[in-house]
Structures are given as C-alpha cells and as structure tokens.
Short mmCIF file of N, CA and C in Angstrom, two decimals:
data_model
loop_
_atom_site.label_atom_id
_atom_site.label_comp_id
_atom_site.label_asym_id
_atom_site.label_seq_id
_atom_site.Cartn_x
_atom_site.Cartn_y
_atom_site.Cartn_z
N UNK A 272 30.18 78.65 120.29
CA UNK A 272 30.14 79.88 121.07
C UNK A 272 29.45 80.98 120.28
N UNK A 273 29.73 81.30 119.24
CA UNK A 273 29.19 81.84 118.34
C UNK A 273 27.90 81.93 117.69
N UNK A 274 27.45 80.65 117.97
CA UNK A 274 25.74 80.37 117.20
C UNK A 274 25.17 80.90 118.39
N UNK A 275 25.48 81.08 119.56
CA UNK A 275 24.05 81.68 120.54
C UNK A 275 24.63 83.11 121.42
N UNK A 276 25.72 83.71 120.86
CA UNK A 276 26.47 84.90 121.68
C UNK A 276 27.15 85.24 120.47
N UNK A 277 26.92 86.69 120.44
CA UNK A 277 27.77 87.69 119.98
C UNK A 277 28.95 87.87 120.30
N UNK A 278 29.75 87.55 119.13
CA UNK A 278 31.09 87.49 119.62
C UNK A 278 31.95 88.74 119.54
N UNK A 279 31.01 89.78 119.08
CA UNK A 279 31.84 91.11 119.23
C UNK A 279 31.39 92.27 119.94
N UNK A 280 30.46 92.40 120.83
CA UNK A 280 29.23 93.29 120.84
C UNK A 280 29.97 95.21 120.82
N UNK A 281 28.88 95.86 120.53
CA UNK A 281 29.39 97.40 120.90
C UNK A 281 29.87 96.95 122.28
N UNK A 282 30.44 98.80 122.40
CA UNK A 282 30.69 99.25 123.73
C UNK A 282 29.91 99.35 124.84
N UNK A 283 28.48 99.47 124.25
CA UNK A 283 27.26 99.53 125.01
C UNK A 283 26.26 98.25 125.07
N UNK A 284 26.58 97.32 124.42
CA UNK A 284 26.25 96.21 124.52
C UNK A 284 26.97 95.21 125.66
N UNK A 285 28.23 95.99 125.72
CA UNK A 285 29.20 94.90 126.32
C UNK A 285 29.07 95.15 127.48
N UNK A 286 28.49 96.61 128.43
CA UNK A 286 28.29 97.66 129.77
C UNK A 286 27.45 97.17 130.12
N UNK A 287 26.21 97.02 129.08
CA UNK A 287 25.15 96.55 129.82
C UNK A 287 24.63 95.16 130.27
N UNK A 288 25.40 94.11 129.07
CA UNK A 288 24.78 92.53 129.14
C UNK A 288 26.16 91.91 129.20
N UNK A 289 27.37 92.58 129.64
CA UNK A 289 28.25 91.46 129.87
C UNK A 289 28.84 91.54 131.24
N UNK A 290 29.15 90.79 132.09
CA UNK A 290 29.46 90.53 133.33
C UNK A 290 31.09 89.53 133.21
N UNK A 291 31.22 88.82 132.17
CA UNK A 291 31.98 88.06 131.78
C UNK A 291 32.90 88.38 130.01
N UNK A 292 33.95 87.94 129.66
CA UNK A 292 34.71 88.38 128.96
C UNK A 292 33.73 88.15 127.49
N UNK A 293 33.79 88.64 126.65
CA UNK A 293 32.90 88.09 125.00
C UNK A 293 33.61 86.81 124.95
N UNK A 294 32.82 86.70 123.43
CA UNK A 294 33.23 85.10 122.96
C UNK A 294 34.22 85.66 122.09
N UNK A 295 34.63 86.71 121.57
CA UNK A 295 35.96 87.07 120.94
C UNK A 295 36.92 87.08 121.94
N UNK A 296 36.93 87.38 122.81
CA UNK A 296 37.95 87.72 124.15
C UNK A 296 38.20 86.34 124.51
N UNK A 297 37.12 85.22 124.92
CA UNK A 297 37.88 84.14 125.09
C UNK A 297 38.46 83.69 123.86
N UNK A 298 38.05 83.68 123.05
CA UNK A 298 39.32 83.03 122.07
C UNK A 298 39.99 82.98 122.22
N UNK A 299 40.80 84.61 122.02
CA UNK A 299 41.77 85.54 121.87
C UNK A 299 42.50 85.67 123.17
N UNK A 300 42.10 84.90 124.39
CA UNK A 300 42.69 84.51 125.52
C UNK A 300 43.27 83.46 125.35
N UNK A 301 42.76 82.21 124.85
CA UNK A 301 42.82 80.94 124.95
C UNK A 301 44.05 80.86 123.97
N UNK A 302 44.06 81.64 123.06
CA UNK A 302 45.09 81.80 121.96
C UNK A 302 45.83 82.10 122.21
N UNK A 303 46.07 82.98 123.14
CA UNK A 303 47.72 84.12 123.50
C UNK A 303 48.00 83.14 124.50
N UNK A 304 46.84 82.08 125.66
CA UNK A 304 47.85 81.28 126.58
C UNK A 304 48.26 80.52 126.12
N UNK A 305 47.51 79.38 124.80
CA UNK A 305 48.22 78.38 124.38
C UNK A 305 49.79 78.89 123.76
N UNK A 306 49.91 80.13 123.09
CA UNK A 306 50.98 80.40 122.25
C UNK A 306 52.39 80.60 123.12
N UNK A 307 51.74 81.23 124.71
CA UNK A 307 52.84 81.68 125.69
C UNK A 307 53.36 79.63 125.71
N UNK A 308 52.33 78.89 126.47
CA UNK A 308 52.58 77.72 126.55
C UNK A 308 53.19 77.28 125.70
N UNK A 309 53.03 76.88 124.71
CA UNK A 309 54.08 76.93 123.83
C UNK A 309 55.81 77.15 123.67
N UNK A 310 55.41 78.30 123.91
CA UNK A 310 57.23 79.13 123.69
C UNK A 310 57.50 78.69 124.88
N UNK A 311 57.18 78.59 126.10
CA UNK A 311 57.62 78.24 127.34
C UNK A 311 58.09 76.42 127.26
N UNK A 312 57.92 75.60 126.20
CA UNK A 312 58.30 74.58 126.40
C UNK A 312 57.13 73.28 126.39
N UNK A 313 55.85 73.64 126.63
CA UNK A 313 55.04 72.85 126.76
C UNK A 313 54.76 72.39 125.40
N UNK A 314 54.43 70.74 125.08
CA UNK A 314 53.81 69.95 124.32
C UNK A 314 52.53 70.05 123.65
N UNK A 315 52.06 70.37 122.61
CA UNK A 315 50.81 69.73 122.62
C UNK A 315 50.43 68.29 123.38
N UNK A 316 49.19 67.75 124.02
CA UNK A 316 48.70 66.64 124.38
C UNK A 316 48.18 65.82 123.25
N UNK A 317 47.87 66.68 122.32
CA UNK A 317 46.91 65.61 121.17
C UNK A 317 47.75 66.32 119.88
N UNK A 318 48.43 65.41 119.70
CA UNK A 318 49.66 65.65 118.12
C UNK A 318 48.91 66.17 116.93
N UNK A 319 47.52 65.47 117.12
CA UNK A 319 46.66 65.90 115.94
C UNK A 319 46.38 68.17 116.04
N UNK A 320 46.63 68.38 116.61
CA UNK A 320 46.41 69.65 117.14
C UNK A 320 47.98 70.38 116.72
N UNK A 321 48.92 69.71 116.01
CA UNK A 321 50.02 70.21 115.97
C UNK A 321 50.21 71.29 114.71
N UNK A 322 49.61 71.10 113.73
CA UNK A 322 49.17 71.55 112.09
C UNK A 322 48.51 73.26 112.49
N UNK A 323 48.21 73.09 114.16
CA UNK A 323 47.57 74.76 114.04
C UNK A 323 48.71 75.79 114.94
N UNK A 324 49.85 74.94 115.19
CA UNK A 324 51.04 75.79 116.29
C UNK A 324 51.59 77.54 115.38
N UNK A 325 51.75 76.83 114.13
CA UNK A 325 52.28 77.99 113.47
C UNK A 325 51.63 79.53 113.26
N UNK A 326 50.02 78.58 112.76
CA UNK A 326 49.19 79.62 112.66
C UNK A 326 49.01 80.61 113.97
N UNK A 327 48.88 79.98 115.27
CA UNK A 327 49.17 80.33 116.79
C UNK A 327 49.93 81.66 116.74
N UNK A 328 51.03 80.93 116.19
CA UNK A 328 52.26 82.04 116.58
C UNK A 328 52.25 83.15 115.66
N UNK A 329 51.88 82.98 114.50
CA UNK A 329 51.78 83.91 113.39
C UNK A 329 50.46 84.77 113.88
N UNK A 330 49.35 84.04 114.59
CA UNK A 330 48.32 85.50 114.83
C UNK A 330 48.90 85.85 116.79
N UNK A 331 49.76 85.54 117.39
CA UNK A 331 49.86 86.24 118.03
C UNK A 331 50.99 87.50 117.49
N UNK A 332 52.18 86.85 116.67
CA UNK A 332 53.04 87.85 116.21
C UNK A 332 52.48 89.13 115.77
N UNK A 333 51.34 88.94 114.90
CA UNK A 333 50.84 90.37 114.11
C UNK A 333 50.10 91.11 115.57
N UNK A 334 49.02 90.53 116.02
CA UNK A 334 48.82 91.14 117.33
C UNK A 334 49.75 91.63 117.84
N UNK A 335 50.76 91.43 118.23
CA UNK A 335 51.62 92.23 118.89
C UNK A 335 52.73 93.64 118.15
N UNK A 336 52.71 93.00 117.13
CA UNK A 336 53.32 94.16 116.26
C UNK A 336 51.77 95.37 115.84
N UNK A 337 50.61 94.53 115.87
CA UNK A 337 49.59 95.56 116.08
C UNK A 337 50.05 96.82 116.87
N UNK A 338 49.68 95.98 118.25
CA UNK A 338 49.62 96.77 119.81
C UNK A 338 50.85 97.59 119.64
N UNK A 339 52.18 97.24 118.59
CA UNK A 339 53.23 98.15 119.10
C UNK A 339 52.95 99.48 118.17
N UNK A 340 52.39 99.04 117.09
CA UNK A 340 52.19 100.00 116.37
C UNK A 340 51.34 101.05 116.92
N UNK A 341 50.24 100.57 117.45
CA UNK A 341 49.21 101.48 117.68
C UNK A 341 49.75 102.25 118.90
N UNK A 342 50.63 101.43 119.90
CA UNK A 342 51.22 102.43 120.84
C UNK A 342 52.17 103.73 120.69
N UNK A 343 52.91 103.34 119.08
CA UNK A 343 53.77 104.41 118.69
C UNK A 343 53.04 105.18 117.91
N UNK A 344 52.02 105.40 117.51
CA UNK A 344 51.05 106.57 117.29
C UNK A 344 50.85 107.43 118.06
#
C-alpha cells in the first residue's frame, strides 16, 4: 500500500486527491476492527497470526488513552 500511495498526505493533499480513506486510515481501521473482534470473542482463523494479538491491543490501548488525553486538554 505504501510503495505506490502516500500513506499520510497533508490536509490539502487529502481535499484534493482523496475521495477514499489514506493508506494510514485503512490500517488504523483494519486495526481497531480486528482488536474490537477480538475482545468481542472472535478467533483468529490462521493461528500463525496469533504472535501479533498483543501488539493489537497494546496500539489500540495507547490510541485511546491518546484520544482521552487530548480530549481533556
């Protein structure tokens, strides 16, 4: 995703040439649903994929203690 799209663009990059979410945003989507999935009970499908659950939860945790922080500013 990265070798042919900017995965962060300005504000004015993003107004004018994006119609669809960045390639940081899907990540960072794909990340917060797998992590909800997760806590909700769901399995990984491929066990080999199990070694990255923690890391999951550990970058959604700081994200969210981000967002709380920045809201109590």
């Amino acid at each position: 995703l990265g070798a042919y799209r900017k995965l962060d663009p300005g504000p004015v990059e993003r107004f004018v040439f994006h119609d669809h979410p960045t390639g940081r945003d899907r990540v960072t989507m794909a990340m917060n649903f797998k992590a909800a999935e997760l806590a909700a009970g769901a399995t990984d499908i491929d066990p080999s994929m199990a070694p990255l659950v923690p890391e999951v939860e550990r970058y959604v945790a700081k994200r969210e203690a981000d967002r709380t922080a920045k809201a109590g500013e």
